[in-house]
Amino acid sequence: MKKLIAVAIFLAFAAAGVTYAGTRVEIKDSEQAAAEADMHRRYDHPKTEVVPNDQLEVVVTRDVIMHSCCMPPSLVVGGKITNISGKPIDYVHLHFAFEDKNGKILHGESLYNHHAESLSDDPYIQKILNEKPHFDPILPGKSDTFGFSVSCTELPVFSKIELFSNDIKQ
């Protein structure tokens, strides 16, 4: 009986040796691990989550942290909005909510779709450009874009970004 157990153990170790013979364990040196941690810290962030809207389809096409030699890093979010309602939409006022891990809103930003960007101009800019705020309606089935950029130095530490598009003028 002891011989049988010994043979079984020997065969088990032999099979395990053959199984793990080709396995490689990659050990990262401290410089490589530090470089990967730095890349993660500089470029990773919680991606923007779109809150659904029954009149619009909102698709985020760009959500990155941009770096430049001449300015601090910026969070850049861009996308496309499509009118899925049966009526023209004059403009869409988009709201970004930066939240902590408990869902508390720490910071907010807002913007208009590109065809209505002049709605956010202040009176001084309107005077310089010699124009009044205006918009081009988004017809049913048609699309427009939006773009957002904010310096990361102006943002608090956040765990979630939500994009609301419930401020629509029809």
mmCIF file of N, CA, C and O in Angstrom, residues 24-127:
data_model
loop_
_atom_site.group_PDB
_atom_site.id
_atom_site.type_symbol
_atom_site.label_atom_id
_atom_site.label_comp_id
_atom_site.label_asym_id
_atom_site.label_seq_id
_atom_site.Cartn_x
_atom_site.Cartn_y
_atom_site.Cartn_z
ATOM 1 N N ARG A 24 6.049 30.826 -17.364
ATOM 2 C CA ARG A 24 7.040 31.856 -17.065
ATOM 3 C C ARG A 24 6.411 32.881 -16.140
ATOM 4 O O ARG A 24 5.279 33.302 -16.340
ATOM 5 N N VAL A 25 7.145 33.276 -15.187
ATOM 6 C CA VAL A 25 6.703 34.320 -14.277
ATOM 7 C C VAL A 25 7.520 35.560 -14.601
ATOM 8 O O VAL A 25 8.745 35.531 -14.569
ATOM 9 N N GLU A 26 6.801 36.622 -14.942
ATOM 10 C CA GLU A 26 7.495 37.848 -15.299
ATOM 11 C C GLU A 26 7.599 38.725 -14.058
ATOM 12 O O GLU A 26 6.592 39.096 -13.454
ATOM 13 N N ILE A 27 8.790 39.025 -13.680
ATOM 14 C CA ILE A 27 9.022 39.866 -12.510
ATOM 15 C C ILE A 27 9.385 41.255 -13.012
ATOM 16 O O ILE A 27 10.341 41.429 -13.772
ATOM 17 N N LYS A 28 8.592 42.223 -12.579
ATOM 18 C CA LYS A 28 8.837 43.595 -13.006
ATOM 19 C C LYS A 28 9.859 44.226 -12.070
ATOM 20 O O LYS A 28 9.761 44.082 -10.853
ATOM 21 N N ASP A 29 10.788 44.951 -12.672
ATOM 22 C CA ASP A 29 11.723 45.653 -11.803
ATOM 23 C C ASP A 29 11.032 46.899 -11.257
ATOM 24 O O ASP A 29 9.979 47.321 -11.728
ATOM 25 N N SER A 30 11.610 47.482 -10.262
ATOM 26 C CA SER A 30 10.969 48.607 -9.582
ATOM 27 C C SER A 30 10.816 49.820 -10.504
ATOM 28 O O SER A 30 9.858 50.567 -10.379
ATOM 29 N N GLU A 31 11.755 50.022 -11.435
ATOM 30 C CA GLU A 31 11.632 51.153 -12.362
ATOM 31 C C GLU A 31 10.438 50.977 -13.288
ATOM 32 O O GLU A 31 9.686 51.917 -13.537
ATOM 33 N N GLN A 32 10.245 49.771 -13.803
ATOM 34 C CA GLN A 32 9.122 49.501 -14.698
ATOM 35 C C GLN A 32 7.804 49.648 -13.938
ATOM 36 O O GLN A 32 6.854 50.240 -14.439
ATOM 37 N N ALA A 33 7.739 49.129 -12.724
ATOM 38 C CA ALA A 33 6.520 49.245 -11.918
ATOM 39 C C ALA A 33 6.221 50.706 -11.607
ATOM 40 O O ALA A 33 5.072 51.144 -11.663
ATOM 41 N N ALA A 34 7.257 51.486 -11.307
ATOM 42 C CA ALA A 34 7.063 52.910 -11.019
ATOM 43 C C ALA A 34 6.580 53.652 -12.267
ATOM 44 O O ALA A 34 5.704 54.514 -12.177
ATOM 45 N N ALA A 35 7.128 53.302 -13.435
ATOM 46 C CA ALA A 35 6.707 53.947 -14.676
ATOM 47 C C ALA A 35 5.246 53.629 -14.990
ATOM 48 O O ALA A 35 4.485 54.503 -15.403
ATOM 49 N N GLU A 36 4.831 52.375 -14.785
ATOM 50 C CA GLU A 36 3.435 51.997 -15.021
ATOM 51 C C GLU A 36 2.506 52.695 -14.039
ATOM 52 O O GLU A 36 1.426 53.144 -14.419
ATOM 53 N N ALA A 37 2.916 52.818 -12.790
ATOM 54 C CA ALA A 37 2.095 53.527 -11.794
ATOM 55 C C ALA A 37 1.956 54.996 -12.169
ATOM 56 O O ALA A 37 0.882 55.584 -12.024
ATOM 57 N N ASP A 38 3.040 55.602 -12.676
ATOM 58 C CA ASP A 38 2.989 56.998 -13.096
ATOM 59 C C ASP A 38 2.051 57.184 -14.284
ATOM 60 O O ASP A 38 1.267 58.129 -14.324
ATOM 61 N N MET A 39 2.110 56.283 -15.262
ATOM 62 C CA MET A 39 1.206 56.342 -16.417
ATOM 63 C C MET A 39 -0.249 56.219 -15.967
ATOM 64 O O MET A 39 -1.122 56.948 -16.445
ATOM 65 N N HIS A 40 -0.498 55.296 -15.049
ATOM 66 C CA HIS A 40 -1.856 55.104 -14.526
ATOM 67 C C HIS A 40 -2.328 56.385 -13.839
ATOM 68 O O HIS A 40 -3.439 56.855 -14.060
ATOM 69 N N ARG A 41 -1.497 56.989 -13.027
ATOM 70 C CA ARG A 41 -1.859 58.193 -12.284
ATOM 71 C C ARG A 41 -2.105 59.361 -13.236
ATOM 72 O O ARG A 41 -3.026 60.147 -13.048
ATOM 73 N N ARG A 42 -1.289 59.485 -14.281
ATOM 74 C CA ARG A 42 -1.392 60.627 -15.179
ATOM 75 C C ARG A 42 -2.532 60.522 -16.191
ATOM 76 O O ARG A 42 -3.123 61.522 -16.575
ATOM 77 N N TYR A 43 -2.833 59.317 -16.666
ATOM 78 C CA TYR A 43 -3.764 59.181 -17.778
ATOM 79 C C TYR A 43 -5.078 58.502 -17.429
ATOM 80 O O TYR A 43 -6.029 58.592 -18.195
ATOM 81 N N ASP A 44 -5.139 57.785 -16.329
ATOM 82 C CA ASP A 44 -6.374 57.094 -15.976
ATOM 83 C C ASP A 44 -7.295 58.017 -15.193
ATOM 84 O O ASP A 44 -6.837 58.834 -14.395
ATOM 85 N N HIS A 45 -8.555 57.869 -15.415
ATOM 86 C CA HIS A 45 -9.563 58.611 -14.672
ATOM 87 C C HIS A 45 -10.890 57.880 -14.849
ATOM 88 O O HIS A 45 -11.050 57.105 -15.792
ATOM 89 N N PRO A 46 -11.843 58.135 -13.964
ATOM 90 C CA PRO A 46 -13.167 57.522 -14.169
ATOM 91 C C PRO A 46 -13.780 58.065 -15.449
ATOM 92 O O PRO A 46 -13.783 59.265 -15.683
ATOM 93 N N LYS A 47 -14.254 57.190 -16.287
ATOM 94 C CA LYS A 47 -14.832 57.606 -17.566
ATOM 95 C C LYS A 47 -16.234 58.191 -17.350
ATOM 96 O O LYS A 47 -16.950 57.838 -16.417
ATOM 97 N N THR A 48 -16.619 59.087 -18.236
ATOM 98 C CA THR A 48 -17.909 59.765 -18.158
ATOM 99 C C THR A 48 -19.043 58.780 -18.412
ATOM 100 O O THR A 48 -19.019 58.041 -19.382
ATOM 101 N N GLU A 49 -20.018 58.793 -17.515
ATOM 102 C CA GLU A 49 -21.207 57.950 -17.656
ATOM 103 C C GLU A 49 -22.372 58.835 -18.090
ATOM 104 O O GLU A 49 -22.675 59.832 -17.451
ATOM 105 N N VAL A 50 -23.015 58.459 -19.177
ATOM 106 C CA VAL A 50 -24.133 59.234 -19.716
ATOM 107 C C VAL A 50 -25.415 58.794 -19.028
ATOM 108 O O VAL A 50 -25.731 57.609 -18.974
ATOM 109 N N VAL A 51 -26.156 59.767 -18.492
ATOM 110 C CA VAL A 51 -27.467 59.493 -17.903
ATOM 111 C C VAL A 51 -28.473 59.486 -19.053
ATOM 112 O O VAL A 51 -28.551 60.459 -19.810
ATOM 113 N N PRO A 52 -29.226 58.394 -19.223
ATOM 114 C CA PRO A 52 -30.137 58.279 -20.376
ATOM 115 C C PRO A 52 -31.192 59.382 -20.424
ATOM 116 O O PRO A 52 -31.629 59.903 -19.404
ATOM 117 N N ASN A 53 -31.600 59.709 -21.656
ATOM 118 C CA ASN A 53 -32.625 60.709 -21.901
ATOM 119 C C ASN A 53 -33.495 60.170 -23.036
ATOM 120 O O ASN A 53 -32.975 59.699 -24.046
ATOM 121 N N ASP A 54 -34.813 60.258 -22.884
ATOM 122 C CA ASP A 54 -35.709 59.687 -23.896
ATOM 123 C C ASP A 54 -35.843 60.547 -25.157
ATOM 124 O O ASP A 54 -36.441 60.119 -26.132
ATOM 125 N N GLN A 55 -35.278 61.761 -25.166
ATOM 126 C CA GLN A 55 -35.347 62.624 -26.350
ATOM 127 C C GLN A 55 -34.030 62.677 -27.118
ATOM 128 O O GLN A 55 -33.997 63.107 -28.265
ATOM 129 N N LEU A 56 -32.949 62.269 -26.470
ATOM 130 C CA LEU A 56 -31.620 62.356 -27.067
ATOM 131 C C LEU A 56 -30.850 61.060 -26.912
ATOM 132 O O LEU A 56 -30.991 60.363 -25.910
ATOM 133 N N GLU A 57 -30.033 60.782 -27.893
ATOM 134 C CA GLU A 57 -29.033 59.736 -27.745
ATOM 135 C C GLU A 57 -27.703 60.461 -27.619
ATOM 136 O O GLU A 57 -27.312 61.235 -28.500
ATOM 137 N N VAL A 58 -27.016 60.261 -26.502
ATOM 138 C CA VAL A 58 -25.739 60.912 -26.246
ATOM 139 C C VAL A 58 -24.656 59.845 -26.261
ATOM 140 O O VAL A 58 -24.747 58.854 -25.543
ATOM 141 N N VAL A 59 -23.638 60.066 -27.092
ATOM 142 C CA VAL A 59 -22.524 59.129 -27.200
ATOM 143 C C VAL A 59 -21.234 59.900 -26.936
ATOM 144 O O VAL A 59 -20.966 60.908 -27.596
ATOM 145 N N VAL A 60 -20.455 59.436 -25.966
ATOM 146 C CA VAL A 60 -19.152 60.041 -25.682
ATOM 147 C C VAL A 60 -18.138 59.390 -26.617
ATOM 148 O O VAL A 60 -17.963 58.183 -26.616
ATOM 149 N N THR A 61 -17.493 60.206 -27.453
ATOM 150 C CA THR A 61 -16.529 59.685 -28.427
ATOM 151 C C THR A 61 -15.080 59.925 -28.011
ATOM 152 O O THR A 61 -14.173 59.311 -28.548
ATOM 153 N N ARG A 62 -14.876 60.822 -27.067
ATOM 154 C CA ARG A 62 -13.524 61.115 -26.571
ATOM 155 C C ARG A 62 -13.614 61.429 -25.091
ATOM 156 O O ARG A 62 -14.418 62.249 -24.676
ATOM 157 N N ASP A 63 -12.776 60.781 -24.305
ATOM 158 C CA ASP A 63 -12.764 60.970 -22.853
ATOM 159 C C ASP A 63 -11.337 60.682 -22.384
ATOM 160 O O ASP A 63 -11.012 59.553 -22.038
ATOM 161 N N VAL A 64 -10.488 61.712 -22.411
ATOM 162 C CA VAL A 64 -9.064 61.529 -22.127
ATOM 163 C C VAL A 64 -8.528 62.673 -21.272
ATOM 164 O O VAL A 64 -9.122 63.744 -21.200
ATOM 165 N N ILE A 65 -7.379 62.425 -20.682
ATOM 166 C CA ILE A 65 -6.622 63.491 -20.034
ATOM 167 C C ILE A 65 -5.501 63.858 -20.992
ATOM 168 O O ILE A 65 -4.679 63.018 -21.349
ATOM 169 N N MET A 66 -5.517 65.107 -21.434
ATOM 170 C CA MET A 66 -4.526 65.591 -22.401
ATOM 171 C C MET A 66 -3.389 66.278 -21.639
ATOM 172 O O MET A 66 -3.627 67.034 -20.707
ATOM 173 N N HIS A 67 -2.159 66.021 -22.081
ATOM 174 C CA HIS A 67 -0.977 66.631 -21.484
ATOM 175 C C HIS A 67 -0.291 67.497 -22.523
ATOM 176 O O HIS A 67 -0.292 67.185 -23.712
ATOM 177 N N SER A 68 0.299 68.580 -22.049
ATOM 178 C CA SER A 68 1.012 69.499 -22.920
ATOM 179 C C SER A 68 2.234 70.013 -22.165
ATOM 180 O O SER A 68 2.236 70.062 -20.933
ATOM 181 N N CYS A 69 3.219 70.430 -22.900
ATOM 182 C CA CYS A 69 4.411 70.990 -22.254
ATOM 183 C C CYS A 69 4.151 72.390 -21.717
ATOM 184 O O CYS A 69 4.871 72.879 -20.867
ATOM 185 N N CYS A 70 3.105 73.031 -22.218
ATOM 186 C CA CYS A 70 2.889 74.453 -21.934
ATOM 187 C C CYS A 70 1.764 74.759 -20.950
ATOM 188 O O CYS A 70 1.559 75.920 -20.610
ATOM 189 N N MET A 71 1.028 73.746 -20.542
ATOM 190 C CA MET A 71 -0.104 73.996 -19.642
ATOM 191 C C MET A 71 -0.396 72.746 -18.818
ATOM 192 O O MET A 71 0.069 71.661 -19.156
ATOM 193 N N PRO A 72 -1.164 72.901 -17.742
ATOM 194 C CA PRO A 72 -1.473 71.729 -16.921
ATOM 195 C C PRO A 72 -2.336 70.735 -17.690
ATOM 196 O O PRO A 72 -2.986 71.097 -18.678
ATOM 197 N N PRO A 73 -2.378 69.480 -17.240
ATOM 198 C CA PRO A 73 -3.228 68.495 -17.911
ATOM 199 C C PRO A 73 -4.698 68.914 -17.859
ATOM 200 O O PRO A 73 -5.137 69.565 -16.918
ATOM 201 N N SER A 74 -5.429 68.526 -18.900
ATOM 202 C CA SER A 74 -6.856 68.860 -18.987
ATOM 203 C C SER A 74 -7.663 67.610 -19.275
ATOM 204 O O SER A 74 -7.239 66.750 -20.043
ATOM 205 N N LEU A 75 -8.836 67.545 -18.666
ATOM 206 C CA LEU A 75 -9.795 66.498 -18.982
ATOM 207 C C LEU A 75 -10.575 66.972 -20.197
ATOM 208 O O LEU A 75 -11.152 68.065 -20.195
ATOM 209 N N VAL A 76 -10.571 66.164 -21.256
ATOM 210 C CA VAL A 76 -11.259 66.511 -22.496
ATOM 211 C C VAL A 76 -12.317 65.445 -22.763
ATOM 212 O O VAL A 76 -12.013 64.262 -22.839
ATOM 213 N N VAL A 77 -13.571 65.896 -22.867
ATOM 214 C CA VAL A 77 -14.689 64.998 -23.159
ATOM 215 C C VAL A 77 -15.438 65.569 -24.353
ATOM 216 O O VAL A 77 -15.798 66.745 -24.361
ATOM 217 N N GLY A 78 -15.637 64.748 -25.353
ATOM 218 C CA GLY A 78 -16.366 65.173 -26.540
ATOM 219 C C GLY A 78 -17.328 64.081 -26.957
ATOM 220 O O GLY A 78 -17.192 62.926 -26.554
ATOM 221 N N GLY A 79 -18.308 64.455 -27.753
ATOM 222 C CA GLY A 79 -19.250 63.445 -28.186
ATOM 223 C C GLY A 79 -20.259 63.955 -29.184
ATOM 224 O O GLY A 79 -20.124 65.034 -29.752
ATOM 225 N N LYS A 80 -21.272 63.144 -29.362
ATOM 226 C CA LYS A 80 -22.306 63.395 -30.360
ATOM 227 C C LYS A 80 -23.672 63.230 -29.704
ATOM 228 O O LYS A 80 -23.890 62.292 -28.929
ATOM 229 N N ILE A 81 -24.574 64.147 -30.013
ATOM 230 C CA ILE A 81 -25.961 64.039 -29.548
ATOM 231 C C ILE A 81 -26.859 63.903 -30.767
ATOM 232 O O ILE A 81 -26.653 64.578 -31.771
ATOM 233 N N THR A 82 -27.836 63.011 -30.679
ATOM 234 C CA THR A 82 -28.771 62.788 -31.776
ATOM 235 C C THR A 82 -30.187 62.976 -31.248
ATOM 236 O O THR A 82 -30.553 62.408 -30.215
ATOM 237 N N ASN A 83 -30.975 63.757 -31.967
ATOM 238 C CA ASN A 83 -32.374 63.987 -31.613
ATOM 239 C C ASN A 83 -33.176 62.742 -31.971
ATOM 240 O O ASN A 83 -33.354 62.435 -33.152
ATOM 241 N N ILE A 84 -33.673 62.015 -30.972
ATOM 242 C CA ILE A 84 -34.484 60.825 -31.229
ATOM 243 C C ILE A 84 -35.959 61.079 -30.927
ATOM 244 O O ILE A 84 -36.758 60.153 -30.932
ATOM 245 N N SER A 85 -36.299 62.366 -30.698
ATOM 246 C CA SER A 85 -37.700 62.715 -30.476
ATOM 247 C C SER A 85 -38.345 63.042 -31.822
ATOM 248 O O SER A 85 -37.674 63.098 -32.848
ATOM 249 N N GLY A 86 -39.622 63.301 -31.819
ATOM 250 C CA GLY A 86 -40.334 63.637 -33.046
ATOM 251 C C GLY A 86 -40.369 65.123 -33.331
ATOM 252 O O GLY A 86 -40.944 65.545 -34.331
ATOM 253 N N LYS A 87 -39.773 65.945 -32.472
ATOM 254 C CA LYS A 87 -39.806 67.399 -32.633
ATOM 255 C C LYS A 87 -38.388 67.961 -32.728
ATOM 256 O O LYS A 87 -37.457 67.388 -32.182
ATOM 257 N N PRO A 88 -38.242 69.120 -33.378
ATOM 258 C CA PRO A 88 -36.923 69.767 -33.397
ATOM 259 C C PRO A 88 -36.517 70.194 -31.988
ATOM 260 O O PRO A 88 -37.359 70.563 -31.167
ATOM 261 N N ILE A 89 -35.230 70.138 -31.717
ATOM 262 C CA ILE A 89 -34.689 70.590 -30.436
ATOM 263 C C ILE A 89 -33.880 71.854 -30.715
ATOM 264 O O ILE A 89 -32.972 71.846 -31.551
ATOM 265 N N ASP A 90 -34.231 72.951 -30.029
ATOM 266 C CA ASP A 90 -33.525 74.208 -30.240
ATOM 267 C C ASP A 90 -32.071 74.100 -29.766
ATOM 268 O O ASP A 90 -31.150 74.462 -30.477
ATOM 269 N N TYR A 91 -31.893 73.640 -28.535
ATOM 270 C CA TYR A 91 -30.546 73.476 -27.991
ATOM 271 C C TYR A 91 -30.572 72.488 -26.834
ATOM 272 O O TYR A 91 -31.624 72.177 -26.295
ATOM 273 N N VAL A 92 -29.390 72.017 -26.481
ATOM 274 C CA VAL A 92 -29.228 71.098 -25.357
ATOM 275 C C VAL A 92 -28.186 71.698 -24.425
ATOM 276 O O VAL A 92 -27.087 72.063 -24.849
ATOM 277 N N HIS A 93 -28.546 71.833 -23.166
ATOM 278 C CA HIS A 93 -27.611 72.301 -22.147
ATOM 279 C C HIS A 93 -27.136 71.064 -21.389
ATOM 280 O O HIS A 93 -27.905 70.420 -20.693
ATOM 281 N N LEU A 94 -25.864 70.713 -21.576
ATOM 282 C CA LEU A 94 -25.287 69.512 -20.979
ATOM 283 C C LEU A 94 -24.635 69.859 -19.638
ATOM 284 O O LEU A 94 -23.997 70.902 -19.504
ATOM 285 N N HIS A 95 -24.785 68.985 -18.660
ATOM 286 C CA HIS A 95 -24.232 69.199 -17.323
ATOM 287 C C HIS A 95 -23.344 68.021 -16.937
ATOM 288 O O HIS A 95 -23.771 66.866 -17.021
ATOM 289 N N PHE A 96 -22.134 68.320 -16.492
ATOM 290 C CA PHE A 96 -21.199 67.318 -15.983
ATOM 291 C C PHE A 96 -21.185 67.420 -14.465
ATOM 292 O O PHE A 96 -20.993 68.501 -13.920
ATOM 293 N N ALA A 97 -21.369 66.288 -13.795
ATOM 294 C CA ALA A 97 -21.318 66.242 -12.335
ATOM 295 C C ALA A 97 -20.146 65.355 -11.924
ATOM 296 O O ALA A 97 -20.096 64.182 -12.290
ATOM 297 N N PHE A 98 -19.223 65.915 -11.183
ATOM 298 C CA PHE A 98 -18.073 65.177 -10.663
ATOM 299 C C PHE A 98 -18.416 64.771 -9.239
ATOM 300 O O PHE A 98 -18.662 65.626 -8.395
ATOM 301 N N GLU A 99 -18.424 63.462 -8.984
ATOM 302 C CA GLU A 99 -18.915 62.947 -7.710
ATOM 303 C C GLU A 99 -17.836 62.179 -6.963
ATOM 304 O O GLU A 99 -16.917 61.614 -7.568
ATOM 305 N N ASP A 100 -18.001 62.123 -5.626
ATOM 306 C CA ASP A 100 -17.109 61.287 -4.829
ATOM 307 C C ASP A 100 -17.655 59.860 -4.799
ATOM 308 O O ASP A 100 -18.670 59.563 -5.443
ATOM 309 N N LYS A 101 -16.993 58.975 -4.065
ATOM 310 C CA LYS A 101 -17.395 57.565 -4.066
ATOM 311 C C LYS A 101 -18.762 57.331 -3.438
ATOM 312 O O LYS A 101 -19.379 56.302 -3.659
ATOM 313 N N ASN A 102 -19.275 58.315 -2.688
ATOM 314 C CA ASN A 102 -20.600 58.190 -2.068
ATOM 315 C C ASN A 102 -21.711 58.829 -2.906
ATOM 316 O O ASN A 102 -22.853 58.861 -2.498
ATOM 317 N N GLY A 103 -21.356 59.381 -4.063
ATOM 318 C CA GLY A 103 -22.352 59.992 -4.936
ATOM 319 C C GLY A 103 -22.585 61.471 -4.670
ATOM 320 O O GLY A 103 -23.441 62.089 -5.291
ATOM 321 N N LYS A 104 -21.827 62.054 -3.759
ATOM 322 C CA LYS A 104 -21.967 63.480 -3.465
ATOM 323 C C LYS A 104 -21.302 64.277 -4.583
ATOM 324 O O LYS A 104 -20.161 64.012 -4.968
ATOM 325 N N ILE A 105 -22.013 65.262 -5.125
ATOM 326 C CA ILE A 105 -21.476 66.089 -6.207
ATOM 327 C C ILE A 105 -20.466 67.068 -5.623
ATOM 328 O O ILE A 105 -20.778 67.860 -4.742
ATOM 329 N N LEU A 106 -19.240 66.991 -6.145
ATOM 330 C CA LEU A 106 -18.152 67.841 -5.676
ATOM 331 C C LEU A 106 -17.937 69.061 -6.564
ATOM 332 O O LEU A 106 -17.480 70.104 -6.111
ATOM 333 N N HIS A 107 -18.258 68.899 -7.842
ATOM 334 C CA HIS A 107 -17.990 69.964 -8.809
ATOM 335 C C HIS A 107 -18.926 69.771 -9.997
ATOM 336 O O HIS A 107 -19.291 68.643 -10.330
ATOM 337 N N GLY A 108 -19.286 70.849 -10.644
ATOM 338 C CA GLY A 108 -20.133 70.769 -11.826
ATOM 339 C C GLY A 108 -19.629 71.693 -12.925
ATOM 340 O O GLY A 108 -19.029 72.724 -12.648
ATOM 341 N N GLU A 109 -19.856 71.292 -14.135
ATOM 342 C CA GLU A 109 -19.530 72.084 -15.322
ATOM 343 C C GLU A 109 -20.694 71.930 -16.288
ATOM 344 O O GLU A 109 -21.380 70.906 -16.278
ATOM 345 N N SER A 110 -20.921 72.937 -17.130
ATOM 346 C CA SER A 110 -21.990 72.814 -18.121
ATOM 347 C C SER A 110 -21.558 73.465 -19.429
ATOM 348 O O SER A 110 -20.641 74.283 -19.467
ATOM 349 N N LEU A 111 -22.237 73.075 -20.495
ATOM 350 C CA LEU A 111 -21.974 73.616 -21.816
ATOM 351 C C LEU A 111 -23.174 73.359 -22.704
ATOM 352 O O LEU A 111 -24.065 72.582 -22.354
ATOM 353 N N TYR A 112 -23.189 74.008 -23.860
ATOM 354 C CA TYR A 112 -24.233 73.806 -24.859
ATOM 355 C C TYR A 112 -23.674 72.988 -26.014
ATOM 356 O O TYR A 112 -22.465 72.949 -26.231
ATOM 357 N N ASN A 113 -24.584 72.379 -26.773
ATOM 358 C CA ASN A 113 -24.154 71.693 -27.997
ATOM 359 C C ASN A 113 -23.518 72.727 -28.924
ATOM 360 O O ASN A 113 -23.730 73.928 -28.784
ATOM 361 N N HIS A 114 -22.691 72.263 -29.870
ATOM 362 C CA HIS A 114 -21.909 73.185 -30.709
ATOM 363 C C HIS A 114 -22.762 74.196 -31.484
ATOM 364 O O HIS A 114 -22.366 75.342 -31.636
ATOM 365 N N HIS A 115 -23.912 73.796 -31.980
ATOM 366 C CA HIS A 115 -24.745 74.735 -32.749
ATOM 367 C C HIS A 115 -25.425 75.780 -31.871
ATOM 368 O O HIS A 115 -26.115 76.668 -32.397
ATOM 369 N N ALA A 116 -25.230 75.704 -30.560
ATOM 370 C CA ALA A 116 -25.826 76.679 -29.646
ATOM 371 C C ALA A 116 -24.791 77.247 -28.678
ATOM 372 O O ALA A 116 -25.143 77.798 -27.650
ATOM 373 N N GLU A 117 -23.518 77.122 -29.007
ATOM 374 C CA GLU A 117 -22.453 77.566 -28.095
ATOM 375 C C GLU A 117 -22.542 79.041 -27.735
ATOM 376 O O GLU A 117 -22.150 79.443 -26.645
ATOM 377 N N SER A 118 -23.059 79.851 -28.631
ATOM 378 C CA SER A 118 -23.106 81.286 -28.351
ATOM 379 C C SER A 118 -24.052 81.614 -27.197
ATOM 380 O O SER A 118 -23.985 82.713 -26.644
ATOM 381 N N LEU A 119 -24.904 80.679 -26.792
ATOM 382 C CA LEU A 119 -25.800 80.919 -25.659
ATOM 383 C C LEU A 119 -25.016 81.085 -24.359
ATOM 384 O O LEU A 119 -25.514 81.688 -23.406
ATOM 385 N N SER A 120 -23.811 80.577 -24.307
ATOM 386 C CA SER A 120 -23.022 80.704 -23.083
ATOM 387 C C SER A 120 -22.091 81.917 -23.105
ATOM 388 O O SER A 120 -21.386 82.166 -22.129
ATOM 389 N N ASP A 121 -22.104 82.685 -24.186
ATOM 390 C CA ASP A 121 -21.258 83.890 -24.252
ATOM 391 C C ASP A 121 -21.761 84.947 -23.268
ATOM 392 O O ASP A 121 -22.976 85.171 -23.139
ATOM 393 N N ASP A 122 -20.839 85.600 -22.616
ATOM 394 C CA ASP A 122 -21.239 86.694 -21.729
ATOM 395 C C ASP A 122 -21.438 87.971 -22.563
ATOM 396 O O ASP A 122 -21.037 88.034 -23.728
ATOM 397 N N PRO A 123 -22.063 88.993 -21.990
ATOM 398 C CA PRO A 123 -22.358 90.222 -22.759
ATOM 399 C C PRO A 123 -21.118 90.873 -23.374
ATOM 400 O O PRO A 123 -21.186 91.425 -24.475
ATOM 401 N N TYR A 124 -19.986 90.812 -22.695
ATOM 402 C CA TYR A 124 -18.766 91.419 -23.234
ATOM 403 C C TYR A 124 -18.324 90.703 -24.516
ATOM 404 O O TYR A 124 -17.977 91.353 -25.507
ATOM 405 N N ILE A 125 -18.357 89.392 -24.508
ATOM 406 C CA ILE A 125 -17.992 88.616 -25.710
ATOM 407 C C ILE A 125 -18.989 88.895 -26.835
ATOM 408 O O ILE A 125 -18.601 89.033 -28.001
ATOM 409 N N GLN A 126 -20.279 88.996 -26.502
ATOM 410 C CA GLN A 126 -21.284 89.309 -27.525
ATOM 411 C C GLN A 126 -20.990 90.657 -28.179
ATOM 412 O O GLN A 126 -21.124 90.807 -29.396
ATOM 413 N N LYS A 127 -20.566 91.610 -27.359
ATOM 414 C CA LYS A 127 -20.250 92.938 -27.892
ATOM 415 C C LYS A 127 -19.027 92.878 -28.804
ATOM 416 O O LYS A 127 -19.015 93.477 -29.886
#
